[in-house]
GROMACS .gro file of C-alpha atoms in nm:
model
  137
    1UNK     CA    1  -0.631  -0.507   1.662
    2UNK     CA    2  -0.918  -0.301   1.530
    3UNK     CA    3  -0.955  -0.257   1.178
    4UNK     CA    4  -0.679  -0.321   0.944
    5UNK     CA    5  -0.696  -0.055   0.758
    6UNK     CA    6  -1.034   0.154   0.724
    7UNK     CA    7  -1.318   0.106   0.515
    8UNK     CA    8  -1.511   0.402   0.664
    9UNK     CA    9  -1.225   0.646   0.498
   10UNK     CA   10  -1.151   0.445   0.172
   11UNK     CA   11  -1.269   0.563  -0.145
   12UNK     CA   12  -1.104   0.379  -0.444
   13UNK     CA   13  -1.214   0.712  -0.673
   14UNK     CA   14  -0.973   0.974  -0.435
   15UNK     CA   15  -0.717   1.105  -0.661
   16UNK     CA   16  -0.351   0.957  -0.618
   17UNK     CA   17  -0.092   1.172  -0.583
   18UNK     CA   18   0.263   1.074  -0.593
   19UNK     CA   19   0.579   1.280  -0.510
   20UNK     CA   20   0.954   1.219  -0.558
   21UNK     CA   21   1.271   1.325  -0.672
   22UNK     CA   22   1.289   1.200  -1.049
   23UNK     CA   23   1.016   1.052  -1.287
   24UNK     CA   24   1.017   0.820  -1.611
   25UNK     CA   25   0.703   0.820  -1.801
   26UNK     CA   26   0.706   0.511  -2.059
   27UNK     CA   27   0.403   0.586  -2.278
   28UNK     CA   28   0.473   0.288  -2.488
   29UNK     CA   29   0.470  -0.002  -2.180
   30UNK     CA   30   0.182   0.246  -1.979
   31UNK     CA   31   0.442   0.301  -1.657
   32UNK     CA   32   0.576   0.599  -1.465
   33UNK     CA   33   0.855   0.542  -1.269
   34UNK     CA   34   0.945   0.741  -0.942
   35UNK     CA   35   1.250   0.770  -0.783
   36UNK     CA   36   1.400   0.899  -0.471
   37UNK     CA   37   1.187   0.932  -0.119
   38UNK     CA   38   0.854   0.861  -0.305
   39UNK     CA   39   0.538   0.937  -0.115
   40UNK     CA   40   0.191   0.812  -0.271
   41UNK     CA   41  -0.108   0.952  -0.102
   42UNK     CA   42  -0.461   0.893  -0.124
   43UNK     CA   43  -0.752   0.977   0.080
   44UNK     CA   44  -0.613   0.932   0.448
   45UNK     CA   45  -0.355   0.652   0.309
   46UNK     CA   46  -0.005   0.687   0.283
   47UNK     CA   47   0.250   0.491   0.105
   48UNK     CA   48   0.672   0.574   0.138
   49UNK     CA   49   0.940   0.397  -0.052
   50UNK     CA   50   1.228   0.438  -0.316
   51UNK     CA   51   1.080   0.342  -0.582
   52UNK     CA   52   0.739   0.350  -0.722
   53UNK     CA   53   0.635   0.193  -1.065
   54UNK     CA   54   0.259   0.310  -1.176
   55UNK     CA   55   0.123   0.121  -1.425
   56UNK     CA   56  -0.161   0.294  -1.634
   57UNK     CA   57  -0.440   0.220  -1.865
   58UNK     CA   58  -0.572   0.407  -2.156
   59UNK     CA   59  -0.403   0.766  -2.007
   60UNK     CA   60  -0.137   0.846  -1.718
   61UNK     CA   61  -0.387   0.990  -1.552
   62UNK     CA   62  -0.599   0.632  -1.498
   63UNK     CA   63  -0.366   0.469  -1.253
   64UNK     CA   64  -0.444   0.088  -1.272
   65UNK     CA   65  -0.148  -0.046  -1.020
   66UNK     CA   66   0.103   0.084  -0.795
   67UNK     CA   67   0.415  -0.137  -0.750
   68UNK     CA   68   0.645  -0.003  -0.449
   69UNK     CA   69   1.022  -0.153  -0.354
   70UNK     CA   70   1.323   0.002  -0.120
   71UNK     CA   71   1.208   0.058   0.249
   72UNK     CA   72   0.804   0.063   0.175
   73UNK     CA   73   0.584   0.207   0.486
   74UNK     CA   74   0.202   0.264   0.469
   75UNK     CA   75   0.029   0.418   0.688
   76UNK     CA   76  -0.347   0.505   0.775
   77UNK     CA   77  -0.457   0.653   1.123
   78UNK     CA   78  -0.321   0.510   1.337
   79UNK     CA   79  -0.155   0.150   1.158
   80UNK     CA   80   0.163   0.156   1.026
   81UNK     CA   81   0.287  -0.115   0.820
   82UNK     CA   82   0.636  -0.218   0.651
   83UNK     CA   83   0.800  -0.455   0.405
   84UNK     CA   84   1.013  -0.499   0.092
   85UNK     CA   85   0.746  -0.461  -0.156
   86UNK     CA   86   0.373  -0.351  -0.151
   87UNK     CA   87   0.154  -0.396  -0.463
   88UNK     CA   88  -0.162  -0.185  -0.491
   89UNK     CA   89  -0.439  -0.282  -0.720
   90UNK     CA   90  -0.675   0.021  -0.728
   91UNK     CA   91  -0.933  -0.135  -0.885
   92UNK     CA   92  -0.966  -0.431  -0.638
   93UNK     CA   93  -0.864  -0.201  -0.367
   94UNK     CA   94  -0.615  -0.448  -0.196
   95UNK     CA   95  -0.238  -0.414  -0.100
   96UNK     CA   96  -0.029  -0.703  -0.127
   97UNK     CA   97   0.277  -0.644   0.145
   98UNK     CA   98   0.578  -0.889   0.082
   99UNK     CA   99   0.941  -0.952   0.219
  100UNK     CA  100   0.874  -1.002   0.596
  101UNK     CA  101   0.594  -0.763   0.603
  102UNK     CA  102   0.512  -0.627   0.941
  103UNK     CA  103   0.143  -0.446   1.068
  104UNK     CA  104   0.154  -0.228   1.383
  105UNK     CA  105  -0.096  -0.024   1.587
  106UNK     CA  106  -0.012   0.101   1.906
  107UNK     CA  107   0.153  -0.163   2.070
  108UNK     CA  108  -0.016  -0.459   1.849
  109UNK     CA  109   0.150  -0.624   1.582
  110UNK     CA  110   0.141  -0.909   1.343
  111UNK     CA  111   0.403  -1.058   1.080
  112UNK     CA  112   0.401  -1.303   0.827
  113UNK     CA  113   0.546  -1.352   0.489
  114UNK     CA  114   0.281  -1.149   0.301
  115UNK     CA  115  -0.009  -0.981   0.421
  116UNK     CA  116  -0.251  -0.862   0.204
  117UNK     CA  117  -0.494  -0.579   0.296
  118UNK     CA  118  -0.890  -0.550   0.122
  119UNK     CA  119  -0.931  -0.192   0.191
  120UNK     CA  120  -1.317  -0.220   0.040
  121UNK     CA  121  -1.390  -0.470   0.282
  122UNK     CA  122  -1.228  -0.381   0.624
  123UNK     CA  123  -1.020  -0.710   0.585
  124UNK     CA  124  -0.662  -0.856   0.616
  125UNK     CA  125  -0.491  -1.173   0.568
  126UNK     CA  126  -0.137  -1.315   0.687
  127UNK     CA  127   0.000  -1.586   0.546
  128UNK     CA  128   0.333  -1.795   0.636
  129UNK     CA  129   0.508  -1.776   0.952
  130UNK     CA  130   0.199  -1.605   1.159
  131UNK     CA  131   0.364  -1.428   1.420
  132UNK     CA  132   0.123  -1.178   1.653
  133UNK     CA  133   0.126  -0.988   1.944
  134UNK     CA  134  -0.228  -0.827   2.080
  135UNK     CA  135  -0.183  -0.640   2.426
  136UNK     CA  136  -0.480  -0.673   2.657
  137UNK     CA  137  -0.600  -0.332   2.867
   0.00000   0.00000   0.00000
């Protein structure tokens, strides 16, 4: 299937920026909340859903974790994936992809009751209910 999602592009630095239709900012718990056709973006990655939480550290600006729910696709090049729920640890650099998560490119897939992406390492794991489909040229 190629790579799951690139290393060569990643950088775990790239800014984050995240778009919707409303915001909460709770200073006292460290979350923003975003509501309404969110779209998080950083470096060549891409993240959709209806809700975004975005948990901070010491400032808003110092995203720690990014917790998506409601329709969630990611994208990058050419892979698309979908679930009900991604969770993206910035400092680890890994997305966890629940609720009968599904990974695509071109006519490839794979499915499984979580995957979890390692976007440092160039590596992916499925667990539960390993379903794929690799097309041959």
């Amino acid at each position: 299937m190629g790579r799951s999602l690139q290393k060569a592009d990643w950088n775990r630095n790239s800014p984050v920026d995240i778009h919707s239709k409303e915001m909460t900012v709770d200073f006292e718990n460290n979350r923003i909340v975003f509501k309404g056709d969110v779209k998080v973006l950083q470096s060549d990655f891409s993240l959709t859903a209806g809700e975004v939480t975005a948990i901070f550290g010491e400032s808003a600006d110092d995203i720690k974790k990014i917790i998506a729910s409601d329709d969630v696709k990611i994208q990058q090049a050419d892979k698309m994936a979908w679930g009900e729920q991604a969770v993206y640890d910035r400092e680890s650099a890994t997305i966890l992809l629940t609720g009968t998560p599904v990974l695509k490119q071109g006519r490839n897939f794979i499915k499984g009751e979580e995957i979890q992406f390692s976007l440092d390492e160039d590596r992916m794991e499925v667990k539960g209910s390993v379903e794929a489909e690799f097309l041959l040229s």
